[in-house]
């Protein structure tokens, strides 16, 4: 991976529309959320009033605040502080092997994996930690892996307007490993390529070689 250029001057890009999804209905209260957890405990066949479970509804509600903190954050705002003075740096910037945790929107159980995010700057570059923050915001929402992959790539593309963006995610879904088909060890790879990452096989190959990507993606399954 090539290092980013030396500390350039920050620059703001025009504010874009917020992307946090609308919840549609009024948000339930904390008490209502905890009552729902009690219902699920009863439905699973246990007694929410036994000692070991007494604090569970409040712990689950707190865990949800953490798991789903991404609804309260706007990834576009995170990317808006960009740098233009890059000493002509125009090579690929890659952040690889970023571990993330998300939750599948079909079963609300964890998706755990690694993401690799790359872009080819046009004029602007971004602090590298911001790429990881965008992943974090989108992964702390109910997701499917395909949507998560596309949202990250599209947001970087819209805000930075680079020559290209590539995102590859390799993750295992606990809805596949702990229930249903019970296939532990299986992981799913998704990729979303935009601009030169899609149109230029050399750029795509360079990215995939840097991240040591699975053969299926190398073969052009993008
Ligand atoms: Zn699922």
PDB file of N, CA and C in Angstrom, residues 118-181:
ATOM      1  N   UNK A 118     -10.858   1.128  -1.519  1.00  0.00           N
ATOM      2  CA  UNK A 118      -9.823   1.823  -2.283  1.00  0.00           C
ATOM      3  C   UNK A 118     -10.439   2.886  -3.165  1.00  0.00           C
ATOM      4  N   UNK A 119      -9.651   3.922  -3.445  1.00  0.00           N
ATOM      5  CA  UNK A 119     -10.088   4.889  -4.443  1.00  0.00           C
ATOM      6  C   UNK A 119      -8.867   5.471  -5.138  1.00  0.00           C
ATOM      7  N   UNK A 120      -9.133   6.002  -6.301  1.00  0.00           N
ATOM      8  CA  UNK A 120      -8.088   6.633  -7.100  1.00  0.00           C
ATOM      9  C   UNK A 120      -8.424   8.127  -7.107  1.00  0.00           C
ATOM     10  N   UNK A 121      -7.654   8.941  -6.384  1.00  0.00           N
ATOM     11  CA  UNK A 121      -8.037  10.351  -6.214  1.00  0.00           C
ATOM     12  C   UNK A 121      -8.022  11.112  -7.534  1.00  0.00           C
ATOM     13  N   UNK A 122      -8.914  12.070  -7.650  1.00  0.00           N
ATOM     14  CA  UNK A 122      -8.847  12.983  -8.791  1.00  0.00           C
ATOM     15  C   UNK A 122      -8.086  14.236  -8.337  1.00  0.00           C
ATOM     16  N   UNK A 123      -8.626  14.950  -7.372  1.00  0.00           N
ATOM     17  CA  UNK A 123      -7.896  16.075  -6.782  1.00  0.00           C
ATOM     18  C   UNK A 123      -7.867  15.936  -5.271  1.00  0.00           C
ATOM     19  N   UNK A 124      -8.974  15.450  -4.746  1.00  0.00           N
ATOM     20  CA  UNK A 124      -9.126  15.464  -3.292  1.00  0.00           C
ATOM     21  C   UNK A 124      -8.781  14.117  -2.672  1.00  0.00           C
ATOM     22  N   UNK A 125      -8.144  14.170  -1.529  1.00  0.00           N
ATOM     23  CA  UNK A 125      -7.967  12.958  -0.733  1.00  0.00           C
ATOM     24  C   UNK A 125      -8.633  13.185   0.622  1.00  0.00           C
ATOM     25  N   UNK A 126      -8.768  12.078   1.330  1.00  0.00           N
ATOM     26  CA  UNK A 126      -9.492  12.124   2.600  1.00  0.00           C
ATOM     27  C   UNK A 126      -8.599  11.495   3.663  1.00  0.00           C
ATOM     28  N   UNK A 127      -8.731  11.927   4.908  1.00  0.00           N
ATOM     29  CA  UNK A 127      -8.017  11.252   5.984  1.00  0.00           C
ATOM     30  C   UNK A 127      -8.394   9.775   5.968  1.00  0.00           C
ATOM     31  N   UNK A 128      -7.410   8.902   6.034  1.00  0.00           N
ATOM     32  CA  UNK A 128      -7.642   7.477   5.795  1.00  0.00           C
ATOM     33  C   UNK A 128      -8.612   6.885   6.828  1.00  0.00           C
ATOM     34  N   UNK A 129      -8.609   7.410   8.049  1.00  0.00           N
ATOM     35  CA  UNK A 129      -9.510   6.851   9.064  1.00  0.00           C
ATOM     36  C   UNK A 129     -10.977   7.109   8.703  1.00  0.00           C
ATOM     37  N   UNK A 130     -11.205   8.109   7.859  1.00  0.00           N
ATOM     38  CA  UNK A 130     -12.579   8.445   7.484  1.00  0.00           C
ATOM     39  C   UNK A 130     -13.210   7.325   6.648  1.00  0.00           C
ATOM     40  N   UNK A 131     -12.385   6.617   5.889  1.00  0.00           N
ATOM     41  CA  UNK A 131     -12.926   5.497   5.110  1.00  0.00           C
ATOM     42  C   UNK A 131     -13.454   4.419   6.056  1.00  0.00           C
ATOM     43  N   UNK A 132     -12.697   4.185   7.118  1.00  0.00           N
ATOM     44  CA  UNK A 132     -13.135   3.186   8.100  1.00  0.00           C
ATOM     45  C   UNK A 132     -14.397   3.652   8.823  1.00  0.00           C
ATOM     46  N   UNK A 133     -14.498   4.974   9.045  1.00  0.00           N
ATOM     47  CA  UNK A 133     -15.683   5.509   9.724  1.00  0.00           C
ATOM     48  C   UNK A 133     -16.949   5.331   8.875  1.00  0.00           C
ATOM     49  N   UNK A 134     -16.788   5.487   7.561  1.00  0.00           N
ATOM     50  CA  UNK A 134     -17.952   5.305   6.683  1.00  0.00           C
ATOM     51  C   UNK A 134     -18.449   3.859   6.768  1.00  0.00           C
ATOM     52  N   UNK A 135     -17.507   2.933   6.753  1.00  0.00           N
ATOM     53  CA  UNK A 135     -17.868   1.517   6.919  1.00  0.00           C
ATOM     54  C   UNK A 135     -18.589   1.311   8.248  1.00  0.00           C
ATOM     55  N   UNK A 136     -18.071   1.950   9.295  1.00  0.00           N
ATOM     56  CA  UNK A 136     -18.646   1.757  10.627  1.00  0.00           C
ATOM     57  C   UNK A 136     -20.097   2.269  10.684  1.00  0.00           C
ATOM     58  N   UNK A 137     -20.327   3.438  10.109  1.00  0.00           N
ATOM     59  CA  UNK A 137     -21.679   4.001  10.156  1.00  0.00           C
ATOM     60  C   UNK A 137     -22.663   3.092   9.417  1.00  0.00           C
ATOM     61  N   UNK A 138     -22.303   2.663   8.218  1.00  0.00           N
ATOM     62  CA  UNK A 138     -23.239   1.812   7.471  1.00  0.00           C
ATOM     63  C   UNK A 138     -23.375   0.424   8.089  1.00  0.00           C
ATOM     64  N   UNK A 139     -22.300  -0.077   8.718  1.00  0.00           N
ATOM     65  CA  UNK A 139     -22.413  -1.427   9.278  1.00  0.00           C
ATOM     66  C   UNK A 139     -23.210  -1.414  10.581  1.00  0.00           C
ATOM     67  N   UNK A 140     -23.309  -0.251  11.224  1.00  0.00           N
ATOM     68  CA  UNK A 140     -24.121  -0.192  12.451  1.00  0.00           C
ATOM     69  C   UNK A 140     -25.576   0.142  12.115  1.00  0.00           C
ATOM     70  N   UNK A 141     -26.039  -0.506  11.115  1.00  0.00           N
ATOM     71  CA  UNK A 141     -27.461  -0.447  10.742  1.00  0.00           C
ATOM     72  C   UNK A 141     -27.847  -1.873  10.344  1.00  0.00           C
ATOM     73  N   UNK A 142     -29.126  -2.126  10.198  1.00  0.00           N
ATOM     74  CA  UNK A 142     -29.535  -3.448   9.712  1.00  0.00           C
ATOM     75  C   UNK A 142     -29.152  -3.511   8.240  1.00  0.00           C
ATOM     76  N   UNK A 143     -28.490  -4.590   7.852  1.00  0.00           N
ATOM     77  CA  UNK A 143     -27.880  -4.620   6.525  1.00  0.00           C
ATOM     78  C   UNK A 143     -28.052  -5.944   5.811  1.00  0.00           C
ATOM     79  N   UNK A 144     -27.861  -5.905   4.502  1.00  0.00           N
ATOM     80  CA  UNK A 144     -27.437  -7.089   3.769  1.00  0.00           C
ATOM     81  C   UNK A 144     -26.072  -6.720   3.189  1.00  0.00           C
ATOM     82  N   UNK A 145     -25.235  -7.709   2.988  1.00  0.00           N
ATOM     83  CA  UNK A 145     -23.846  -7.421   2.616  1.00  0.00           C
ATOM     84  C   UNK A 145     -23.737  -6.677   1.288  1.00  0.00           C
ATOM     85  N   UNK A 146     -24.607  -7.037   0.351  1.00  0.00           N
ATOM     86  CA  UNK A 146     -24.565  -6.395  -0.975  1.00  0.00           C
ATOM     87  C   UNK A 146     -24.830  -4.896  -0.852  1.00  0.00           C
ATOM     88  N   UNK A 147     -25.828  -4.554  -0.019  1.00  0.00           N
ATOM     89  CA  UNK A 147     -26.191  -3.145   0.150  1.00  0.00           C
ATOM     90  C   UNK A 147     -25.072  -2.389   0.873  1.00  0.00           C
ATOM     91  N   UNK A 148     -24.512  -3.005   1.903  1.00  0.00           N
ATOM     92  CA  UNK A 148     -23.416  -2.379   2.643  1.00  0.00           C
ATOM     93  C   UNK A 148     -22.259  -2.042   1.694  1.00  0.00           C
ATOM     94  N   UNK A 149     -21.910  -3.004   0.844  1.00  0.00           N
ATOM     95  CA  UNK A 149     -20.801  -2.821  -0.107  1.00  0.00           C
ATOM     96  C   UNK A 149     -21.084  -1.651  -1.044  1.00  0.00           C
ATOM     97  N   UNK A 150     -22.284  -1.618  -1.601  1.00  0.00           N
ATOM     98  CA  UNK A 150     -22.635  -0.565  -2.562  1.00  0.00           C
ATOM     99  C   UNK A 150     -22.745   0.796  -1.885  1.00  0.00           C
ATOM    100  N   UNK A 151     -23.288   0.838  -0.673  1.00  0.00           N
ATOM    101  CA  UNK A 151     -23.454   2.132   0.014  1.00  0.00           C
ATOM    102  C   UNK A 151     -22.108   2.786   0.282  1.00  0.00           C
ATOM    103  N   UNK A 152     -21.139   1.988   0.707  1.00  0.00           N
ATOM    104  CA  UNK A 152     -19.808   2.542   0.994  1.00  0.00           C
ATOM    105  C   UNK A 152     -19.203   3.104  -0.292  1.00  0.00           C
ATOM    106  N   UNK A 153     -19.235   2.303  -1.351  1.00  0.00           N
ATOM    107  CA  UNK A 153     -18.626   2.732  -2.624  1.00  0.00           C
ATOM    108  C   UNK A 153     -19.335   3.968  -3.179  1.00  0.00           C
ATOM    109  N   UNK A 154     -20.651   3.964  -3.161  1.00  0.00           N
ATOM    110  CA  UNK A 154     -21.400   5.085  -3.741  1.00  0.00           C
ATOM    111  C   UNK A 154     -21.189   6.376  -2.956  1.00  0.00           C
ATOM    112  N   UNK A 155     -21.125   6.274  -1.640  1.00  0.00           N
ATOM    113  CA  UNK A 155     -20.944   7.483  -0.836  1.00  0.00           C
ATOM    114  C   UNK A 155     -19.564   8.092  -1.089  1.00  0.00           C
ATOM    115  N   UNK A 156     -18.539   7.254  -1.129  1.00  0.00           N
ATOM    116  CA  UNK A 156     -17.186   7.767  -1.403  1.00  0.00           C
ATOM    117  C   UNK A 156     -17.147   8.396  -2.795  1.00  0.00           C
ATOM    118  N   UNK A 157     -17.795   7.746  -3.735  1.00  0.00           N
ATOM    119  CA  UNK A 157     -17.810   8.266  -5.106  1.00  0.00           C
ATOM    120  C   UNK A 157     -18.517   9.615  -5.190  1.00  0.00           C
ATOM    121  N   UNK A 158     -19.648   9.736  -4.528  1.00  0.00           N
ATOM    122  CA  UNK A 158     -20.417  10.986  -4.605  1.00  0.00           C
ATOM    123  C   UNK A 158     -19.703  12.146  -3.915  1.00  0.00           C
ATOM    124  N   UNK A 159     -19.095  11.879  -2.781  1.00  0.00           N
ATOM    125  CA  UNK A 159     -18.505  12.992  -2.022  1.00  0.00           C
ATOM    126  C   UNK A 159     -17.115  13.369  -2.546  1.00  0.00           C
ATOM    127  N   UNK A 160     -16.267  12.369  -2.761  1.00  0.00           N
ATOM    128  CA  UNK A 160     -14.888  12.674  -3.187  1.00  0.00           C
ATOM    129  C   UNK A 160     -14.762  12.883  -4.689  1.00  0.00           C
ATOM    130  N   UNK A 161     -15.689  12.358  -5.447  1.00  0.00           N
ATOM    131  CA  UNK A 161     -15.631  12.371  -6.909  1.00  0.00           C
ATOM    132  C   UNK A 161     -14.244  11.966  -7.422  1.00  0.00           C
ATOM    133  N   UNK A 162     -13.814  10.785  -7.031  1.00  0.00           N
ATOM    134  CA  UNK A 162     -12.499  10.301  -7.448  1.00  0.00           C
ATOM    135  C   UNK A 162     -12.574   9.718  -8.858  1.00  0.00           C
ATOM    136  N   UNK A 163     -11.429   9.232  -9.377  1.00  0.00           N
ATOM    137  CA  UNK A 163     -11.473   8.576 -10.693  1.00  0.00           C
ATOM    138  C   UNK A 163     -12.096   7.187 -10.601  1.00  0.00           C
ATOM    139  N   UNK A 164     -12.063   6.629  -9.431  1.00  0.00           N
ATOM    140  CA  UNK A 164     -12.697   5.324  -9.256  1.00  0.00           C
ATOM    141  C   UNK A 164     -12.723   4.911  -7.797  1.00  0.00           C
ATOM    142  N   UNK A 165     -13.598   3.960  -7.497  1.00  0.00           N
ATOM    143  CA  UNK A 165     -13.716   3.414  -6.136  1.00  0.00           C
ATOM    144  C   UNK A 165     -13.872   1.905  -6.234  1.00  0.00           C
ATOM    145  N   UNK A 166     -13.234   1.197  -5.327  1.00  0.00           N
ATOM    146  CA  UNK A 166     -13.430  -0.249  -5.237  1.00  0.00           C
ATOM    147  C   UNK A 166     -13.661  -0.651  -3.794  1.00  0.00           C
ATOM    148  N   UNK A 167     -14.669  -1.472  -3.576  1.00  0.00           N
ATOM    149  CA  UNK A 167     -14.927  -1.983  -2.226  1.00  0.00           C
ATOM    150  C   UNK A 167     -15.127  -3.494  -2.323  1.00  0.00           C
ATOM    151  N   UNK A 168     -14.394  -4.240  -1.515  1.00  0.00           N
ATOM    152  CA  UNK A 168     -14.589  -5.691  -1.434  1.00  0.00           C
ATOM    153  C   UNK A 168     -14.851  -6.036   0.027  1.00  0.00           C
ATOM    154  N   UNK A 169     -15.880  -6.838   0.249  1.00  0.00           N
ATOM    155  CA  UNK A 169     -16.197  -7.274   1.614  1.00  0.00           C
ATOM    156  C   UNK A 169     -16.270  -8.793   1.660  1.00  0.00           C
ATOM    157  N   UNK A 170     -15.605  -9.350   2.653  1.00  0.00           N
ATOM    158  CA  UNK A 170     -15.595 -10.797   2.859  1.00  0.00           C
ATOM    159  C   UNK A 170     -16.123 -11.014   4.274  1.00  0.00           C
ATOM    160  N   UNK A 171     -17.277 -11.657   4.391  1.00  0.00           N
ATOM    161  CA  UNK A 171     -17.889 -11.735   5.721  1.00  0.00           C
ATOM    162  C   UNK A 171     -18.608 -13.056   5.934  1.00  0.00           C
ATOM    163  N   UNK A 172     -18.710 -13.433   7.199  1.00  0.00           N
ATOM    164  CA  UNK A 172     -19.515 -14.611   7.501  1.00  0.00           C
ATOM    165  C   UNK A 172     -20.773 -14.165   8.225  1.00  0.00           C
ATOM    166  N   UNK A 173     -21.839 -14.865   7.922  1.00  0.00           N
ATOM    167  CA  UNK A 173     -23.167 -14.480   8.401  1.00  0.00           C
ATOM    168  C   UNK A 173     -23.619 -15.494   9.429  1.00  0.00           C
ATOM    169  N   UNK A 174     -23.859 -15.028  10.636  1.00  0.00           N
ATOM    170  CA  UNK A 174     -24.246 -15.993  11.666  1.00  0.00           C
ATOM    171  C   UNK A 174     -25.615 -16.602  11.403  1.00  0.00           C
ATOM    172  N   UNK A 175     -26.392 -15.975  10.541  1.00  0.00           N
ATOM    173  CA  UNK A 175     -27.668 -16.621  10.193  1.00  0.00           C
ATOM    174  C   UNK A 175     -27.420 -17.850   9.319  1.00  0.00           C
ATOM    175  N   UNK A 176     -26.220 -17.954   8.746  1.00  0.00           N
ATOM    176  CA  UNK A 176     -25.873 -19.143   7.953  1.00  0.00           C
ATOM    177  C   UNK A 176     -25.060 -20.141   8.776  1.00  0.00           C
ATOM    178  N   UNK A 177     -24.327 -19.639   9.784  1.00  0.00           N
ATOM    179  CA  UNK A 177     -23.424 -20.534  10.503  1.00  0.00           C
ATOM    180  C   UNK A 177     -24.032 -21.106  11.778  1.00  0.00           C
ATOM    181  N   UNK A 178     -24.992 -20.392  12.386  1.00  0.00           N
ATOM    182  CA  UNK A 178     -25.532 -20.881  13.664  1.00  0.00           C
ATOM    183  C   UNK A 178     -26.984 -21.336  13.560  1.00  0.00           C
ATOM    184  N   UNK A 179     -27.591 -21.169  12.407  1.00  0.00           N
ATOM    185  CA  UNK A 179     -28.979 -21.598  12.223  1.00  0.00           C
ATOM    186  C   UNK A 179     -29.156 -21.957  10.746  1.00  0.00           C
ATOM    187  N   UNK A 180     -30.374 -22.260  10.355  1.00  0.00           N
ATOM    188  CA  UNK A 180     -30.649 -22.543   8.944  1.00  0.00           C
ATOM    189  C   UNK A 180     -29.765 -23.662   8.418  1.00  0.00           C
ATOM    190  N   UNK A 181     -28.918 -23.359   7.426  1.00  0.00           N
ATOM    191  CA  UNK A 181     -28.120 -24.417   6.802  1.00  0.00           C
ATOM    192  C   UNK A 181     -26.907 -24.842   7.643  1.00  0.00           C
TER     193      UNK A 181
END
